[in-house]
Coordinates of N, CA, C and O in Angstrom, one line a residue:
M137 N -61.2 -0.1 70.6 CA -60.2 0.9 71.1 C -58.9 0.6 70.5 O -58.4 -0.5 70.6
A138 N -58.3 1.6 69.9 CA -56.9 1.5 69.4 C -55.9 2.0 70.5 O -56.1 3.1 70.9
V139 N -55.0 1.2 70.9 CA -54.0 1.6 71.9 C -53.0 2.5 71.3 O -52.6 2.3 70.2
T140 N -52.6 3.6 72.0 CA -51.7 4.5 71.5 C -50.5 4.7 72.4 O -49.7 5.6 72.2
K141 N -50.3 3.8 73.4 CA -49.1 3.8 74.2 C -48.9 2.5 74.9 O -49.8 1.6 74.9
D142 N -47.7 2.2 75.4 CA -47.5 1.0 76.2 C -48.5 0.9 77.3 O -48.9 1.8 77.9
Q143 N -48.9 -0.4 77.6 CA -49.8 -0.6 78.7 C -49.1 -1.3 79.9 O -48.2 -2.1 79.7
K144 N -49.5 -0.9 81.1 CA -48.8 -1.4 82.3 C -49.2 -2.9 82.4 O -50.4 -3.3 82.2
T145 N -48.2 -3.8 82.6 CA -48.5 -5.2 82.8 C -48.7 -5.5 84.2 O -47.9 -5.1 85.1
I146 N -49.9 -6.0 84.5 CA -50.2 -6.4 85.9 C -50.4 -7.9 86.0 O -51.3 -8.5 85.4
R147 N -49.4 -8.6 86.6 CA -49.4 -10.0 86.7 C -50.3 -10.5 87.8 O -50.2 -9.9 88.9
Y148 N -51.0 -11.5 87.6 CA -51.9 -12.1 88.7 C -51.1 -13.3 89.2 O -50.7 -14.2 88.4
G149 N -51.0 -13.5 90.5 CA -50.3 -14.6 91.0 C -48.8 -14.5 90.9 O -48.3 -13.4 91.0
T150 N -48.1 -15.6 90.8 CA -46.6 -15.5 90.8 C -46.1 -15.8 89.4 O -46.8 -16.4 88.5
A151 N -44.9 -15.5 89.2 CA -44.2 -15.7 87.9 C -43.7 -17.1 87.7 O -43.2 -17.4 86.7
D152 N -43.7 -17.9 88.8 CA -43.2 -19.2 88.7 C -43.8 -20.0 87.6 O -45.0 -20.1 87.5
G153 N -43.0 -20.6 86.7 CA -43.5 -21.5 85.7 C -44.1 -20.7 84.5 O -44.5 -21.3 83.5
H154 N -44.0 -19.4 84.5 CA -44.5 -18.6 83.3 C -43.3 -18.3 82.5 O -42.5 -17.4 82.7
Q155 N -43.1 -19.0 81.4 CA -42.0 -18.9 80.6 C -42.1 -17.9 79.5 O -43.2 -17.8 78.9
P156 N -41.1 -17.1 79.3 CA -41.1 -16.1 78.2 C -41.0 -16.9 76.8 O -40.4 -17.9 76.8
T157 N -41.4 -16.3 75.8 CA -41.3 -16.8 74.5 C -41.1 -15.6 73.5 O -41.1 -14.5 73.9
A158 N -41.0 -15.9 72.3 CA -40.8 -14.8 71.3 C -41.4 -15.3 70.0 O -41.5 -16.5 69.7
Q159 N -41.9 -14.4 69.2 CA -42.5 -14.7 67.9 C -42.0 -13.7 66.8 O -41.8 -12.5 67.2
P160 N -41.9 -14.1 65.6 CA -41.6 -13.1 64.5 C -42.8 -12.2 64.3 O -43.9 -12.6 64.3
M161 N -42.5 -10.9 64.0 CA -43.5 -9.9 63.7 C -43.9 -9.9 62.3 O -43.1 -10.2 61.4
A162 N -45.2 -9.5 62.0 CA -45.6 -9.3 60.7 C -45.0 -8.0 60.1 O -44.7 -7.1 60.9
A163 N -44.8 -8.0 58.8 CA -44.2 -6.8 58.2 C -45.0 -5.5 58.6 O -46.2 -5.6 58.6
N164 N -44.3 -4.5 58.9 CA -44.8 -3.2 59.2 C -45.8 -3.1 60.4 O -46.5 -2.1 60.5
A165 N -45.8 -4.1 61.2 CA -46.6 -4.1 62.4 C -46.1 -3.1 63.4 O -44.9 -2.9 63.5
A166 N -47.0 -2.6 64.2 CA -46.6 -1.7 65.3 C -47.3 -2.2 66.6 O -48.6 -2.2 66.6
I167 N -46.6 -2.6 67.6 CA -47.2 -3.3 68.7 C -46.7 -2.7 70.0 O -45.5 -2.3 70.2
Y168 N -47.6 -2.5 71.0 CA -47.3 -1.9 72.3 C -47.0 -3.0 73.3 O -47.8 -4.0 73.4
A169 N -46.0 -2.8 74.2 CA -45.8 -3.7 75.3 C -47.0 -3.7 76.2 O -47.7 -2.7 76.4
G170 N -47.3 -4.8 76.9 CA -48.4 -4.9 77.8 C -49.7 -5.2 77.1 O -50.7 -5.3 77.8
T171 N -49.7 -5.4 75.8 CA -51.0 -5.8 75.1 C -51.0 -7.3 74.8 O -50.0 -7.9 74.8
I172 N -52.2 -7.8 74.5 CA -52.4 -9.2 74.2 C -51.5 -9.6 73.0 O -51.6 -8.9 71.9
A173 N -50.7 -10.6 73.2 CA -49.9 -11.1 72.1 C -50.6 -12.2 71.3 O -51.0 -13.2 71.9
L174 N -50.7 -12.0 70.0 CA -51.3 -13.1 69.2 C -50.5 -13.2 67.9 O -49.9 -12.2 67.4
T175 N -50.6 -14.3 67.2 CA -50.1 -14.5 65.9 C -51.2 -14.8 64.9 O -52.2 -15.5 65.3
R176 N -51.0 -14.4 63.7 CA -51.9 -14.7 62.6 C -51.0 -15.1 61.4 O -50.0 -14.5 61.1
S177 N -51.3 -16.3 60.9 CA -50.5 -16.9 59.9 C -49.0 -17.0 60.3 O -48.1 -16.8 59.4
G178 N -48.7 -17.2 61.6 CA -47.4 -17.4 62.1 C -46.6 -16.1 62.5 O -45.5 -16.2 62.9
Y179 N -47.2 -14.9 62.4 CA -46.5 -13.7 62.7 C -47.3 -12.9 63.7 O -48.5 -12.8 63.6
A180 N -46.6 -12.2 64.6 CA -47.1 -11.4 65.7 C -47.8 -10.2 65.1 O -47.3 -9.6 64.2
Q181 N -49.0 -9.9 65.6 CA -49.8 -8.8 65.1 C -50.4 -8.0 66.3 O -50.5 -8.6 67.4
P182 N -50.7 -6.8 66.2 CA -51.5 -6.1 67.2 C -52.9 -6.7 67.3 O -53.4 -7.1 66.3
A183 N -53.5 -6.7 68.5 CA -54.8 -7.4 68.6 C -56.0 -6.4 68.5 O -57.1 -6.7 68.9
H184 N -55.8 -5.2 67.9 CA -56.9 -4.3 67.8 C -58.0 -4.8 66.8 O -59.1 -4.4 66.9
T185 N -57.7 -5.7 65.9 CA -58.7 -6.3 65.0 C -58.5 -7.8 65.0 O -58.0 -8.4 64.0
P186 N -58.7 -8.5 66.1 CA -58.5 -9.9 66.2 C -59.4 -10.7 65.2 O -60.5 -10.3 64.9
Q187 N -58.9 -11.9 64.8 CA -59.6 -12.8 64.0 C -59.7 -14.1 64.7 O -58.9 -14.5 65.4
A188 N -60.8 -14.9 64.4 CA -61.1 -16.1 65.1 C -59.9 -17.1 65.0 O -59.7 -17.9 65.9
T189 N -59.1 -17.1 63.9 CA -58.1 -18.1 63.7 C -56.7 -17.6 64.4 O -55.8 -18.4 64.3
D190 N -56.7 -16.4 65.0 CA -55.5 -16.0 65.6 C -55.1 -16.9 66.8 O -56.0 -17.4 67.5
I191 N -53.8 -17.0 67.1 CA -53.4 -17.8 68.3 C -52.9 -16.9 69.3 O -52.0 -16.0 69.0
V192 N -53.4 -17.0 70.5 CA -53.0 -16.1 71.6 C -51.9 -16.8 72.4 O -52.0 -17.9 72.8
W193 N -50.9 -16.0 72.8 CA -49.7 -16.5 73.5 C -49.6 -15.9 74.9 O -49.1 -16.6 75.8
G194 N -49.9 -14.7 75.1 CA -49.7 -14.0 76.4 C -49.7 -12.5 76.2 O -50.6 -12.0 75.5
L195 N -48.8 -11.8 76.8 CA -48.7 -10.3 76.6 C -47.3 -10.0 76.1 O -46.3 -10.6 76.5
Y196 N -47.3 -9.0 75.2 CA -46.0 -8.5 74.6 C -45.2 -7.9 75.8 O -45.8 -7.1 76.6
N197 N -43.9 -8.2 75.9 CA -43.1 -7.7 77.1 C -42.2 -6.6 76.8 O -41.4 -6.2 77.7
G198 N -42.1 -6.1 75.6 CA -41.2 -5.0 75.3 C -39.9 -5.3 74.8 O -39.0 -4.4 74.6
L199 N -39.6 -6.6 74.6 CA -38.3 -7.0 74.0 C -38.4 -7.1 72.5 O -39.4 -7.6 71.9
K200 N -37.4 -6.5 71.8 CA -37.3 -6.5 70.4 C -36.0 -7.1 70.0 O -34.9 -6.6 70.4
N201 N -36.0 -8.2 69.3 CA -34.8 -9.0 68.9 C -34.0 -9.3 70.1 O -32.8 -9.3 70.1
G202 N -34.7 -9.6 71.2 CA -34.0 -10.1 72.4 C -33.5 -9.0 73.4 O -33.0 -9.3 74.4
S203 N -33.7 -7.7 73.0 CA -33.2 -6.6 73.9 C -34.3 -5.7 74.2 O -35.3 -5.5 73.4
P204 N -34.3 -5.1 75.4 CA -35.3 -4.1 75.7 C -35.3 -3.0 74.7 O -34.3 -2.6 74.2
T205 N -36.5 -2.5 74.4 CA -36.6 -1.3 73.5 C -37.2 -0.2 74.2 O -38.1 -0.3 75.1
V206 N -36.8 1.0 73.8 CA -37.4 2.2 74.4 C -38.4 2.9 73.4 O -39.1 3.8 73.7
S207 N -38.4 2.3 72.2 CA -39.3 2.9 71.2 C -40.7 2.3 71.5 O -40.9 1.2 71.8
T208 N -41.7 3.2 71.4 CA -43.1 2.8 71.5 C -43.9 3.4 70.3 O -43.7 4.6 70.1
P209 N -44.6 2.6 69.6 CA -44.7 1.2 69.7 C -43.4 0.5 69.2 O -42.5 1.1 68.6
I210 N -43.4 -0.8 69.4 CA -42.3 -1.7 68.8 C -42.7 -1.9 67.3 O -43.8 -2.3 67.1
T211 N -41.8 -1.5 66.4 CA -42.2 -1.6 65.0 C -41.4 -2.6 64.3 O -40.2 -2.8 64.6
A212 N -42.0 -3.3 63.4 CA -41.3 -4.3 62.6 C -40.7 -3.7 61.3 O -41.1 -2.6 60.9
G213 N -39.9 -4.4 60.7 CA -39.3 -4.0 59.4 C -40.3 -4.3 58.3 O -41.5 -4.6 58.5
T214 N -39.9 -4.2 57.1 CA -40.8 -4.3 55.9 C -41.0 -5.7 55.4 O -41.7 -6.0 54.5
T215 N -40.3 -6.7 56.1 CA -40.4 -8.1 55.7 C -40.9 -8.9 56.8 O -40.5 -8.8 58.0
N216 N -41.9 -9.8 56.6 CA -42.4 -10.7 57.6 C -41.2 -11.4 58.3 O -40.4 -12.0 57.6
G217 N -41.2 -11.4 59.6 CA -40.2 -12.2 60.4 C -38.8 -11.5 60.6 O -38.0 -12.1 61.2
D218 N -38.6 -10.3 60.0 CA -37.3 -9.7 60.2 C -37.1 -9.1 61.6 O -36.0 -8.6 62.0
T219 N -38.2 -9.0 62.4 CA -38.1 -8.5 63.8 C -38.8 -9.6 64.7 O -39.9 -10.1 64.3
I220 N -38.2 -9.8 65.8 CA -38.7 -10.8 66.8 C -39.2 -10.0 68.0 O -38.4 -9.2 68.5
I221 N -40.4 -10.3 68.5 CA -40.9 -9.6 69.7 C -41.1 -10.6 70.8 O -41.5 -11.7 70.6
G222 N -40.7 -10.1 72.0 CA -40.8 -11.0 73.2 C -42.3 -11.0 73.8 O -43.0 -10.1 73.7
I223 N -42.6 -12.2 74.4 CA -43.9 -12.4 74.9 C -43.8 -13.1 76.3 O -43.0 -14.0 76.5
D224 N -44.5 -12.6 77.3 CA -44.7 -13.3 78.6 C -45.9 -14.1 78.6 O -47.0 -13.6 78.2
T225 N -45.9 -15.4 79.0 CA -47.0 -16.2 79.1 C -47.5 -16.2 80.6 O -46.7 -15.8 81.4
G226 N -48.7 -16.5 80.8 CA -49.2 -16.6 82.2 C -50.5 -16.1 82.4 O -51.4 -16.0 81.5
T227 N -50.8 -15.6 83.6 CA -52.1 -15.1 84.0 C -51.9 -13.6 84.3 O -51.1 -13.2 85.1
F228 N -52.8 -12.7 83.7 CA -52.7 -11.3 83.8 C -54.0 -10.7 84.0 O -55.0 -11.2 83.5
F229 N -54.0 -9.5 84.6 CA -55.2 -8.7 84.7 C -55.5 -7.9 83.4 O -54.5 -7.3 82.9
L230 N -56.7 -8.0 82.9 CA -57.1 -7.4 81.6 C -58.4 -6.7 81.9 O -59.1 -6.9 82.9
T231 N -58.8 -5.8 80.9 CA -60.1 -5.1 81.0 C -61.2 -6.1 80.6 O -61.1 -6.7 79.5
P232 N -62.3 -6.2 81.3 CA -63.4 -7.0 80.9 C -64.3 -6.3 79.9 O -64.4 -5.1 79.9
G233 N -65.0 -7.1 79.1 CA -66.0 -6.5 78.2 C -67.2 -6.0 78.9 O -67.3 -6.2 80.1
T234 N -68.1 -5.4 78.2 CA -69.3 -4.9 78.8 C -70.5 -5.5 78.1 O -70.4 -6.2 77.1
S235 N -71.7 -5.2 78.6 CA -72.9 -5.7 78.0 C -72.9 -7.2 77.9 O -72.7 -7.9 78.8
S236 N -73.1 -7.7 76.7 CA -73.1 -9.2 76.5 C -71.8 -9.8 76.7 O -71.7 -11.1 76.8
D237 N -70.7 -9.1 76.8 CA -69.4 -9.6 77.0 C -68.9 -9.4 78.4 O -67.7 -9.6 78.8
A238 N -69.8 -8.9 79.3 CA -69.4 -8.7 80.7 C -69.1 -10.1 81.4 O -69.7 -11.1 81.0
L239 N -68.2 -10.1 82.3 CA -67.8 -11.3 83.0 C -68.1 -11.2 84.5 O -67.9 -10.1 85.1
T240 N -68.6 -12.3 85.0 CA -69.0 -12.3 86.4 C -68.3 -13.5 87.1 O -67.7 -14.3 86.5
Q241 N -68.4 -13.6 88.4 CA -67.9 -14.7 89.2 C -68.4 -16.0 88.6 O -67.6 -17.0 88.7
A242 N -69.6 -16.1 88.1 CA -70.1 -17.3 87.6 C -69.3 -17.8 86.3 O -69.4 -19.0 86.0
D243 N -68.6 -16.9 85.7 CA -67.8 -17.2 84.5 C -66.4 -17.7 84.8 O -65.7 -18.1 83.9
V244 N -65.9 -17.7 86.1 CA -64.6 -18.1 86.4 C -64.4 -19.5 86.0 O -65.2 -20.4 86.2
G245 N -63.3 -19.8 85.2 CA -63.0 -21.1 84.7 C -63.5 -21.2 83.2 O -63.1 -22.2 82.5
A246 N -64.3 -20.3 82.7 CA -64.8 -20.4 81.4 C -63.8 -19.8 80.4 O -62.9 -19.0 80.7
T247 N -64.0 -20.2 79.1 CA -63.2 -19.6 78.0 C -63.6 -18.2 77.8 O -64.8 -17.9 77.8
V248 N -62.6 -17.3 77.6 CA -62.9 -15.9 77.2 C -62.2 -15.6 75.9 O -61.3 -16.3 75.5
Y249 N -62.7 -14.5 75.3 CA -62.3 -14.2 73.9 C -61.6 -12.8 73.8 O -62.0 -11.9 74.6
V250 N -60.7 -12.6 72.9 CA -60.1 -11.3 72.7 C -61.1 -10.3 72.0 O -61.6 -10.7 70.9
I251 N -61.2 -9.2 72.6 CA -62.0 -8.1 72.0 C -61.1 -7.1 71.3 O -61.3 -6.7 70.2
D252 N -60.0 -6.7 72.0 CA -59.0 -5.8 71.5 C -57.7 -6.0 72.2 O -57.6 -7.0 73.0
E253 N -56.8 -5.1 72.1 CA -55.4 -5.3 72.7 C -55.4 -5.6 74.2 O -54.5 -6.2 74.7
V254 N -56.4 -5.0 74.9 CA -56.4 -5.1 76.4 C -57.7 -5.6 77.0 O -57.9 -5.6 78.2
T255 N -58.6 -6.0 76.1 CA -60.0 -6.3 76.6 C -60.4 -7.8 76.2 O -60.1 -8.2 75.0
V256 N -61.0 -8.5 77.1 CA -61.5 -9.8 76.8 C -63.0 -9.9 77.2 O -63.5 -9.1 78.0
G257 N -63.7 -10.8 76.6 CA -65.1 -10.9 76.8 C -65.7 -12.3 76.8 O -64.9 -13.2 76.5
K258 N -66.9 -12.4 77.1 CA -67.6 -13.6 77.3 C -67.9 -14.4 76.0 O -68.0 -15.6 76.0
T259 N -68.2 -13.6 74.9 CA -68.6 -14.2 73.7 C -67.5 -14.2 72.6 O -66.6 -13.4 72.7
D260 N -67.8 -15.1 71.6 CA -66.8 -15.1 70.5 C -67.1 -14.2 69.4 O -66.6 -14.3 68.3
G261 N -68.1 -13.2 69.7 CA -68.4 -12.2 68.7 C -69.0 -12.8 67.4 O -68.6 -12.4 66.3
G262 N -69.8 -13.9 67.5 CA -70.3 -14.5 66.3 C -69.3 -15.3 65.6 O -69.2 -15.3 64.3
A263 N -68.4 -16.0 66.3 CA -67.3 -16.8 65.8 C -66.2 -16.0 65.1 O -65.5 -16.4 64.2
S264 N -66.1 -14.7 65.5 CA -65.1 -13.8 64.8 C -63.9 -13.5 65.7 O -63.0 -12.9 65.3
R265 N -63.9 -13.9 67.0 CA -62.9 -13.6 67.9 C -62.1 -14.9 68.3 O -62.7 -15.9 68.5
P266 N -60.8 -14.7 68.5 CA -60.0 -15.8 69.0 C -60.2 -16.1 70.5 O -60.5 -15.2 71.3
V267 N -59.9 -17.3 70.9 CA -59.9 -17.6 72.3 C -58.7 -16.9 73.0 O -57.6 -17.0 72.5
A268 N -58.9 -16.2 74.1 CA -57.9 -15.5 74.8 C -57.3 -16.5 75.8 O -56.1 -16.5 76.1
G269 N -58.1 -17.2 76.5 CA -57.7 -18.2 77.5 C -58.9 -18.5 78.5 O -60.0 -18.4 78.1
K270 N -58.5 -18.7 79.7 CA -59.5 -19.1 80.7 C -59.6 -18.0 81.8 O -58.5 -17.5 82.2
L271 N -60.8 -17.6 82.2 CA -61.0 -16.6 83.2 C -60.5 -17.3 84.5 O -61.1 -18.3 85.0
A272 N -59.5 -16.7 85.2 CA -59.0 -17.2 86.4 C -59.6 -16.5 87.7 O -59.8 -17.2 88.7
A273 N -60.0 -15.3 87.6 CA -60.5 -14.6 88.7 C -61.2 -13.2 88.3 O -60.8 -12.7 87.3
I274 N -62.1 -12.8 89.1 CA -62.6 -11.4 89.0 C -61.9 -10.6 89.9 O -61.7 -10.9 91.1
G275 N -61.3 -9.5 89.5 CA -60.5 -8.6 90.3 C -61.3 -8.0 91.5 O -62.5 -7.8 91.4
T276 N -60.6 -7.8 92.6 CA -61.1 -7.2 93.7 C -60.2 -6.1 94.2 O -59.1 -6.0 93.7
G277 N -60.6 -5.3 95.1 CA -59.8 -4.2 95.7 C -59.3 -3.3 94.6 O -60.1 -2.8 93.8
Q278 N -58.0 -3.0 94.6 CA -57.4 -2.1 93.6 C -57.6 -2.7 92.2 O -57.4 -1.9 91.2
Y279 N -57.9 -3.9 92.0 CA -58.0 -4.5 90.7 C -59.5 -4.8 90.3 O -59.8 -5.6 89.5
A280 N -60.4 -4.1 91.0 CA -61.8 -4.4 90.9 C -62.3 -4.2 89.4 O -63.3 -4.7 89.0
A281 N -61.6 -3.3 88.7 CA -62.1 -3.0 87.3 C -61.5 -4.0 86.3 O -61.7 -3.8 85.1
F282 N -60.8 -5.0 86.8 CA -60.2 -6.0 85.9 C -60.6 -7.4 86.1 O -61.2 -7.7 87.1
V283 N -60.2 -8.3 85.2 CA -60.4 -9.7 85.3 C -59.0 -10.4 85.1 O -58.2 -9.9 84.2
A284 N -58.7 -11.5 85.8 CA -57.5 -12.2 85.6 C -57.7 -13.3 84.6 O -58.7 -14.1 84.8
V285 N -56.9 -13.4 83.6 CA -57.1 -14.4 82.5 C -55.8 -15.1 82.3 O -54.7 -14.5 82.2
T286 N -55.8 -16.5 82.3 CA -54.7 -17.3 82.0 C -54.6 -17.3 80.5 O -55.4 -17.9 79.8
L287 N -53.5 -16.6 79.9 CA -53.3 -16.6 78.5 C -52.2 -17.6 78.1 O -51.5 -18.1 79.0
G288 N -52.0 -17.8 76.9 CA -50.9 -18.7 76.4 C -51.4 -19.6 75.3 O -52.6 -19.9 75.3
N289 N -50.4 -20.1 74.5 CA -50.8 -20.9 73.4 C -51.5 -22.2 73.9 O -52.3 -22.8 73.1
D290 N -51.3 -22.7 75.1 CA -51.9 -23.9 75.6 C -53.4 -23.7 75.9 O -54.2 -24.6 76.1
Q291 N -53.8 -22.4 76.0 CA -55.2 -22.0 76.3 C -56.0 -21.8 75.0 O -57.2 -21.8 75.0
S292 N -55.4 -21.6 73.9 CA -56.0 -21.3 72.6 C -56.4 -22.5 71.8 O -55.6 -23.4 71.7
T293 N -57.6 -22.6 71.3 CA -58.0 -23.7 70.5 C -57.2 -23.8 69.2 O -57.2 -24.9 68.6
G294 N -56.6 -22.8 68.8 CA -55.8 -22.8 67.5 C -54.4 -23.0 67.7 O -53.6 -22.8 66.8
S295 N -54.0 -23.4 69.0 CA -52.5 -23.5 69.3 C -51.8 -24.6 68.6 O -52.4 -25.6 68.3
P296 N -50.5 -24.4 68.4 CA -49.7 -25.5 67.8 C -49.5 -26.6 68.8 O -49.7 -26.5 70.0

């Protein structure tokens, strides 16, 4: 699924201890706020075609070069690193995968993988997907269609 607009950020738990960070964007990248933040070869990329070696940080928060932006998507310049994008780390509700990537209560605490900008799943897609983080909870009530995942570079096997 290719995202075509900003996504609503739904934080699970409290914001205490969830530090914002920022990463330089890849040249000509176009990224939507509220989507999974990852870097490839050191530069922020949209997660619509994740690769196993990508490093997951959190969710893009809509800051461009340190200031809120009203443009959607957030677009980078023509040179790697000439635009910096803000990222929130922590635990967030995301869309769970289906079929062999479906997540259940039995999977809480397990590693989950990035499928696309807003979706995580149970499998690594034949070693083609990056680690998204750890499954923290299965959503209930108004969040029943979602799963809570602790994202961030300390959750990813490829983290610095």
